[in-house]
CSV table of C-alpha atoms and ligand atoms in Angstrom, one decimal:
chain,number,residue,atom,x,y,z
A,194,ALA,CA,70.0,42.8,-15.1
A,195,ARG,CA,69.3,46.1,-16.9
A,196,HIS,CA,66.7,44.7,-19.4
A,197,LEU,CA,64.0,42.1,-19.7
A,198,LEU,CA,64.5,40.8,-23.2
A,199,GLY,CA,63.6,37.1,-22.9
A,200,ILE,CA,63.0,34.2,-20.5
A,201,GLU,CA,66.2,32.7,-21.9
A,202,HIS,CA,68.1,35.2,-19.7
A,203,LEU,CA,66.2,34.4,-16.5
A,204,ALA,CA,67.3,31.9,-13.8
A,205,PRO,CA,64.6,30.0,-11.8
A,206,ASP,CA,65.1,32.2,-8.7
A,207,GLU,CA,64.7,35.4,-10.8
A,208,ILE,CA,61.4,34.1,-12.3
A,209,THR,CA,60.3,33.3,-8.7
A,210,ALA,CA,61.2,36.7,-7.5
A,211,ILE,CA,59.2,38.4,-10.2
A,212,LEU,CA,56.2,36.2,-9.5
A,213,ASP,CA,56.4,36.7,-5.7
A,214,LEU,CA,56.4,40.5,-6.2
A,215,ALA,CA,53.6,40.2,-8.8
A,216,ASP,CA,51.5,38.4,-6.2
A,217,ASP,CA,51.7,41.5,-4.0
A,218,TYR,CA,50.7,43.7,-6.9
A,219,VAL,CA,47.6,41.5,-7.6
A,220,SER,CA,46.5,42.3,-4.0
A,221,LEU,CA,47.3,46.0,-4.5
A,222,ASN,CA,45.3,46.1,-7.8
A,223,ARG,CA,42.3,44.4,-6.1
A,224,SER,CA,42.3,47.0,-3.3
A,225,THR,CA,40.7,50.4,-3.5
A,226,GLN,CA,44.2,51.9,-3.2
A,227,LYS,CA,45.6,50.5,-6.5
A,228,HIS,CA,48.7,52.8,-6.5
A,229,GLY,CA,52.3,52.5,-5.4
A,230,ASP,CA,55.4,54.7,-6.0
A,231,ALA,CA,58.0,52.3,-7.2
A,232,LEU,CA,58.4,54.1,-10.5
A,233,ALA,CA,57.9,57.7,-9.1
A,234,GLY,CA,60.1,60.1,-10.9
A,235,LEU,CA,60.8,57.7,-13.8
A,236,THR,CA,59.7,58.1,-17.4
A,237,GLN,CA,58.3,55.2,-19.3
A,238,ILE,CA,57.9,55.2,-23.1
A,239,ASN,CA,55.9,52.5,-24.8
A,240,MET,CA,56.8,51.8,-28.5
A,241,PHE,CA,54.5,49.3,-30.2
A,242,PHE,CA,55.4,48.7,-33.8
A,243,GLU,CA,52.8,46.0,-34.0
A,244,ASN,CA,49.1,45.9,-32.9
A,245,SER,CA,48.3,45.1,-29.3
A,246,THR,CA,45.4,45.4,-26.9
A,247,ARG,CA,46.4,43.5,-23.7
A,248,THR,CA,50.1,44.1,-23.6
A,249,GLN,CA,50.1,47.8,-24.4
A,250,ALA,CA,47.1,48.6,-22.1
A,251,SER,CA,48.6,46.6,-19.2
A,252,PHE,CA,52.1,48.1,-19.5
A,253,GLU,CA,50.5,51.6,-19.5
A,254,LEU,CA,48.3,50.8,-16.5
A,255,ALA,CA,51.2,49.2,-14.7
A,256,GLY,CA,53.5,52.2,-15.2
A,257,LYS,CA,50.7,54.6,-14.1
A,258,ARG,CA,49.8,52.6,-11.0
A,259,LEU,CA,53.4,52.7,-9.9
A,260,GLY,CA,53.8,56.5,-10.4
A,261,ALA,CA,55.8,56.7,-13.7
A,262,ASP,CA,55.3,59.4,-16.3
A,263,VAL,CA,54.1,57.2,-19.1
A,264,MET,CA,54.0,58.1,-22.8
A,265,SER,CA,52.6,55.7,-25.4
A,266,MET,CA,54.0,56.5,-28.8
A,267,ALA,CA,51.5,56.3,-31.7
A,268,MET,CA,54.0,54.5,-34.0
A,269,ALA,CA,51.7,54.7,-37.0
A,270,ALA,CA,51.9,58.5,-36.7
A,271,SER,CA,55.7,58.6,-36.0
A,272,SER,CA,58.6,59.4,-38.4
A,273,ILE,CA,59.1,55.7,-38.9
A,274,LYS,CA,56.6,56.3,-41.7
A,275,LYS,CA,59.0,58.8,-43.2
A,276,GLY,CA,61.8,56.2,-43.4
A,277,GLU,CA,63.5,56.7,-40.1
A,278,THR,CA,65.0,53.5,-38.9
A,279,LEU,CA,64.2,51.7,-35.6
A,280,ILE,CA,67.6,52.5,-34.2
A,281,ASP,CA,67.4,56.2,-35.1
A,282,THR,CA,64.0,56.4,-33.6
A,283,ALA,CA,65.4,54.7,-30.4
A,284,LEU,CA,68.4,57.1,-30.3
A,285,THR,CA,66.0,60.0,-30.7
A,286,LEU,CA,63.9,58.9,-27.8
A,287,ASN,CA,67.0,58.0,-25.8
A,288,ALA,CA,68.2,61.6,-26.0
A,289,MET,CA,65.0,62.6,-24.1
A,290,HIS,CA,66.3,60.6,-21.1
A,291,PRO,CA,63.6,58.0,-20.6
A,292,ASP,CA,64.2,55.4,-17.8
A,293,ILE,CA,62.1,52.5,-19.3
A,294,LEU,CA,61.4,51.6,-22.9
A,295,VAL,CA,58.7,49.0,-23.6
A,296,VAL,CA,59.0,47.8,-27.2
A,297,ARG,CA,57.0,45.5,-29.4
A,298,HIS,CA,58.4,44.8,-32.9
A,299,PRO,CA,57.5,42.4,-35.8
A,300,ASN,CA,61.1,41.4,-36.3
A,301,SER,CA,62.7,38.7,-34.1
A,302,GLY,CA,65.8,40.2,-32.4
A,303,ALA,CA,64.8,43.9,-33.0
A,304,VAL,CA,64.3,44.6,-29.3
A,305,ASN,CA,67.7,43.1,-28.3
A,306,LEU,CA,69.4,45.3,-31.0
A,307,LEU,CA,67.6,48.4,-29.7
A,308,ALA,CA,68.6,47.6,-26.1
A,309,GLU,CA,72.3,47.8,-27.1
A,310,LYS,CA,71.8,51.4,-28.2
A,311,VAL,CA,70.0,53.0,-25.3
A,312,ALA,CA,70.9,54.0,-21.8
A,313,CYS,CA,67.7,52.9,-20.1
A,314,ALA,CA,65.9,49.7,-19.2
A,315,VAL,CA,64.3,47.9,-22.1
A,316,LEU,CA,61.4,45.4,-21.8
A,317,ASN,CA,60.5,43.2,-24.7
A,318,ALA,CA,56.7,43.3,-25.3
A,319,GLY,CA,57.0,40.7,-28.1
A,320,ASP,CA,59.5,40.5,-31.0
A,321,GLY,CA,58.5,38.6,-34.1
A,322,ARG,CA,58.5,34.8,-33.4
A,323,HIS,CA,61.3,35.2,-30.8
A,324,GLU,CA,60.1,35.9,-27.3
A,325,HIS,CA,57.2,37.5,-25.3
A,326,PRO,CA,58.7,37.2,-21.8
A,327,THR,CA,56.0,39.1,-19.8
A,328,GLN,CA,53.3,36.9,-21.4
A,329,ALA,CA,55.1,33.7,-20.2
A,330,LEU,CA,55.5,35.3,-16.7
A,331,LEU,CA,51.8,36.2,-16.5
A,332,ASP,CA,51.0,32.7,-17.7
A,333,ALA,CA,53.2,31.3,-15.0
A,334,LEU,CA,51.7,33.5,-12.3
A,335,THR,CA,48.2,32.3,-13.4
A,336,ILE,CA,49.3,28.7,-13.3
A,337,ARG,CA,51.0,29.0,-9.9
A,338,ARG,CA,48.0,30.6,-8.3
A,339,LYS,CA,45.6,28.0,-9.7
A,340,LYS,CA,47.8,24.9,-9.3
A,341,GLY,CA,49.9,26.0,-6.3
A,342,ARG,CA,53.2,25.2,-8.0
A,343,LEU,CA,55.1,25.5,-11.3
A,344,HIS,CA,57.0,22.2,-11.1
A,345,ARG,CA,55.9,18.7,-12.0
A,346,LEU,CA,52.9,19.9,-14.1
A,347,THR,CA,52.1,18.7,-17.6
A,348,VAL,CA,51.3,21.6,-19.9
A,349,ALA,CA,49.9,21.1,-23.5
A,350,ILE,CA,50.7,24.0,-25.8
A,351,CYS,CA,48.4,23.6,-28.7
A,352,GLY,CA,48.2,25.0,-32.2
A,353,ASP,CA,50.4,27.4,-34.2
A,354,VAL,CA,53.7,26.9,-32.3
A,355,ALA,CA,55.8,27.7,-35.4
A,356,HIS,CA,54.9,31.4,-35.4
A,357,SER,CA,54.4,31.8,-31.7
A,358,ARG,CA,56.7,33.9,-29.4
A,359,VAL,CA,54.3,33.0,-26.6
A,360,ALA,CA,55.0,29.3,-27.1
A,361,ARG,CA,58.8,29.9,-27.2
A,362,SER,CA,58.8,31.9,-24.0
A,363,ASN,CA,56.5,29.5,-22.2
A,364,ILE,CA,58.6,26.4,-23.3
A,365,LEU,CA,61.7,28.1,-21.8
A,366,LEU,CA,60.0,29.1,-18.6
A,367,LEU,CA,58.1,25.9,-17.9
A,368,GLY,CA,61.2,23.8,-18.7
A,369,ARG,CA,63.3,26.0,-16.3
A,370,MET,CA,60.7,25.5,-13.6
A,371,GLU,CA,60.7,21.7,-14.1
A,372,SER,CA,57.4,21.2,-15.7
A,373,ARG,CA,56.7,18.9,-18.7
A,374,VAL,CA,55.7,20.5,-22.0
A,375,ARG,CA,53.8,18.8,-24.8
A,376,LEU,CA,53.5,20.6,-28.2
A,377,VAL,CA,50.3,19.6,-30.0
A,378,GLY,CA,49.5,20.7,-33.6
A,379,PRO,CA,49.7,19.9,-37.3
A,380,PRO,CA,53.2,19.0,-38.5
A,381,THR,CA,53.2,22.2,-40.6
A,382,LEU,CA,52.8,24.4,-37.5
A,383,ILE,CA,55.3,22.6,-35.2
A,384,PRO,CA,59.0,23.5,-36.0
A,385,SER,CA,61.0,20.5,-37.0
A,386,GLN,CA,63.7,21.4,-34.4
A,387,ALA,CA,61.1,21.3,-31.6
A,388,ARG,CA,62.1,17.8,-30.4
A,389,ASP,CA,65.5,19.4,-29.5
A,390,TRP,CA,63.8,21.8,-27.1
A,391,GLY,CA,63.2,19.2,-24.3
A,392,VAL,CA,59.5,18.9,-25.1
A,393,GLU,CA,57.2,16.1,-26.3
A,394,VAL,CA,55.6,16.6,-29.7
A,395,THR,CA,52.3,15.1,-31.0
A,396,HIS,CA,50.0,15.8,-33.9
A,397,ASP,CA,46.9,14.5,-32.2
A,398,MET,CA,44.8,16.3,-29.6
A,399,GLU,CA,43.7,13.2,-27.7
A,400,THR,CA,47.2,12.1,-27.1
A,401,GLY,CA,48.5,15.6,-26.4
A,402,LEU,CA,45.8,16.5,-23.8
A,403,LYS,CA,45.8,13.1,-22.0
A,404,ASP,CA,46.1,13.7,-18.3
A,405,CYS,CA,47.5,17.2,-18.7
A,406,ASP,CA,47.1,19.9,-16.0
A,407,VAL,CA,47.1,22.9,-18.3
A,408,VAL,CA,45.8,23.3,-21.8
A,409,MET,CA,47.3,26.4,-23.5
A,410,MET,CA,45.7,27.3,-26.8
A,411,LEU,CA,47.4,29.4,-29.5
A,412,ARG,CA,46.0,31.6,-32.2
A,413,LEU,CA,46.6,30.8,-35.9
A,414,GLN,CA,49.0,33.6,-36.8
A,415,LYS,CA,48.1,34.1,-40.4
A,416,GLU,CA,49.9,37.4,-40.5
A,417,ARG,CA,53.2,35.5,-40.0
A,418,MET,CA,52.5,32.8,-42.6
A,419,ASP,CA,54.3,34.7,-45.4
A,420,GLY,CA,52.2,33.1,-48.1
A,421,GLY,CA,53.0,29.6,-46.9
A,422,PHE,CA,50.4,26.9,-46.1
A,423,ILE,CA,47.4,28.3,-44.3
A,424,PRO,CA,45.1,25.6,-43.1
A,425,SER,CA,41.3,25.8,-43.7
A,426,GLU,CA,39.7,27.2,-40.5
A,427,ARG,CA,37.0,24.5,-40.6
A,428,GLU,CA,39.3,21.6,-41.0
A,429,TYR,CA,41.7,23.1,-38.4
A,430,TYR,CA,38.9,23.5,-35.8
A,431,HIS,CA,37.7,20.0,-36.4
A,432,ARG,CA,41.2,18.5,-35.7
A,433,PHE,CA,42.8,21.0,-33.3
A,434,GLY,CA,40.1,23.4,-32.0
A,435,LEU,CA,39.5,22.9,-28.3
A,436,ASP,CA,36.0,21.7,-27.6
A,437,ALA,CA,34.4,19.8,-24.7
A,438,GLU,CA,35.1,16.4,-26.4
A,439,LYS,CA,38.8,17.1,-26.7
A,440,LEU,CA,39.1,18.7,-23.3
A,441,ALA,CA,37.6,15.6,-21.7
A,442,HIS,CA,41.0,13.9,-22.3
A,443,ALA,CA,42.8,16.4,-20.0
A,444,ARG,CA,42.7,16.0,-16.2
A,445,GLU,CA,39.3,16.8,-14.7
A,446,ASP,CA,40.8,19.9,-13.0
A,447,ALA,CA,42.8,21.0,-16.0
A,448,ILE,CA,42.7,24.8,-16.6
A,449,VAL,CA,42.3,26.3,-20.1
A,450,MET,CA,44.5,29.2,-21.1
A,451,HIS,CA,44.8,31.5,-24.2
A,452,PRO,CA,47.1,34.5,-24.5
A,453,GLY,CA,44.6,36.4,-26.7
A,454,PRO,CA,43.6,37.7,-29.1
A,455,MET,CA,41.5,34.6,-29.6
A,456,ASN,CA,39.6,33.4,-32.6
A,457,ARG,CA,36.4,31.7,-31.4
A,458,GLY,CA,35.5,28.7,-33.5
A,459,VAL,CA,39.0,28.4,-35.0
A,460,GLU,CA,41.3,27.4,-32.2
A,461,ILE,CA,38.8,27.3,-29.3
A,462,ASP,CA,35.1,26.8,-28.8
A,463,GLY,CA,33.5,30.0,-27.4
A,464,THR,CA,31.7,28.0,-24.7
A,465,ILE,CA,35.0,26.6,-23.3
A,466,ALA,CA,36.6,30.0,-23.4
A,467,ASP,CA,33.7,31.5,-21.4
A,468,ASP,CA,33.5,28.5,-18.9
A,469,ILE,CA,34.6,30.1,-15.6
A,470,ASN,CA,35.1,26.6,-14.1
A,471,ARG,CA,37.8,25.8,-16.7
A,472,SER,CA,39.0,28.9,-18.5
A,473,VAL,CA,41.4,31.3,-16.8
A,474,ILE,CA,41.7,33.6,-19.8
A,475,GLN,CA,40.4,36.7,-17.9
A,476,GLU,CA,42.7,35.9,-14.9
A,477,GLN,CA,45.6,35.9,-17.4
A,478,VAL,CA,44.7,39.4,-18.4
A,479,GLU,CA,44.5,40.5,-14.7
A,480,MET,CA,47.9,38.8,-14.0
A,481,GLY,CA,49.4,40.7,-16.9
A,482,VAL,CA,49.1,44.1,-15.1
A,483,ALA,CA,50.6,42.7,-11.9
A,484,VAL,CA,53.5,40.9,-13.7
A,485,ARG,CA,54.4,44.1,-15.6
A,486,MET,CA,54.3,46.2,-12.5
A,487,ALA,CA,56.7,43.6,-10.8
A,488,ALA,CA,59.0,43.5,-13.8
A,489,MET,CA,59.3,47.2,-14.1
A,490,ASP,CA,59.7,47.7,-10.3
A,491,LEU,CA,62.6,45.2,-10.2
A,492,LEU,CA,64.3,46.7,-13.2
A,493,ALA,CA,63.9,50.2,-11.8
A,494,ARG,CA,65.6,49.0,-8.5
A,495,ASN,CA,68.6,47.8,-10.6
A,496,LEU,CA,68.6,51.0,-12.6
A,497,ARG,CA,68.7,53.2,-9.5
A,498,ALA,CA,71.4,51.0,-7.9
A,499,GLU,CA,73.5,51.3,-11.1
A,500,ARG,CA,73.0,55.1,-11.3
A,501,SER,CA,73.9,55.6,-7.6
A,502,ALA,CA,77.0,53.4,-8.0
A,503,ALA,CA,78.1,55.5,-11.0
A,504,ALA,CA,77.4,58.9,-9.2
B,53,LIG,N1,48.8,38.3,-25.6
B,53,LIG,C1,49.1,39.4,-26.3
B,53,LIG,O1,50.3,39.8,-26.5
B,53,LIG,O2,48.0,40.2,-26.7
B,53,LIG,P1,48.1,41.6,-27.4
B,53,LIG,O3,48.6,41.3,-28.8
B,53,LIG,O4,46.7,42.1,-27.5
B,53,LIG,O5,49.0,42.5,-26.6
């Protein structure tokens, strides 16, 4: 494939290939060497139209560690502010011959649209409520390294599923790798069509966490609630915030995940988030760099093959 736009386009063997290569990059990143040359001679432009800490930093590091020339656009200071459209911005950058565009955008589908207009590889760094494929891949790598497999696991995805591209990409990936997904949250934050996604749905943490192998917590995405119902944080924490009492219903060796940014005392108790025996939140961040190195490396191989076939 030319682009990485969503998990929906990836077959199980493609997911496994990305994770296998990412495993090698974890070893490289832990070594004193830290650098490869898979992207040498290529230009990578990062365009983040929405705030980011983890995704933007890790894509930038991933590109630099593999030898790309990396430019991160300051979108707030770009001509978007003067009324230029997303497509015109993309066409402008495309005329400078980048090889890789990494794009985050608040609108679902915006990254797919942009990918149709440019001649380079496009990676979706999160589009609206739609997909966040590299997040699901880094979550999968974290789970596979901790649990030794991605199949026959029970994963509880808890909280604001309705506004979450992370949930959507994880549901697709885990289903494709033959794990069982339970969505847990208040009815207002679980989409009504969720039962058609091949997942279980429950509105009770005790039932949802019972005997699960992985507990994945989600942030309340108030910025996407469009003036709709916003639960009180206190009430929400009481019913759906992950604390020791609720976590006790999961398997004894269950791991706790959170994509970040996290709101301590809203969806998760800070003590659980910091418990190195249960929480793998920092490992997720580490896996993020390796997965993005692997994803860009594989797309660059395809791009080079496509160009040499056309030459
Ligand atoms: N998980 C995630 O996408 O975090 P950022 O918004 O900080 O990139």
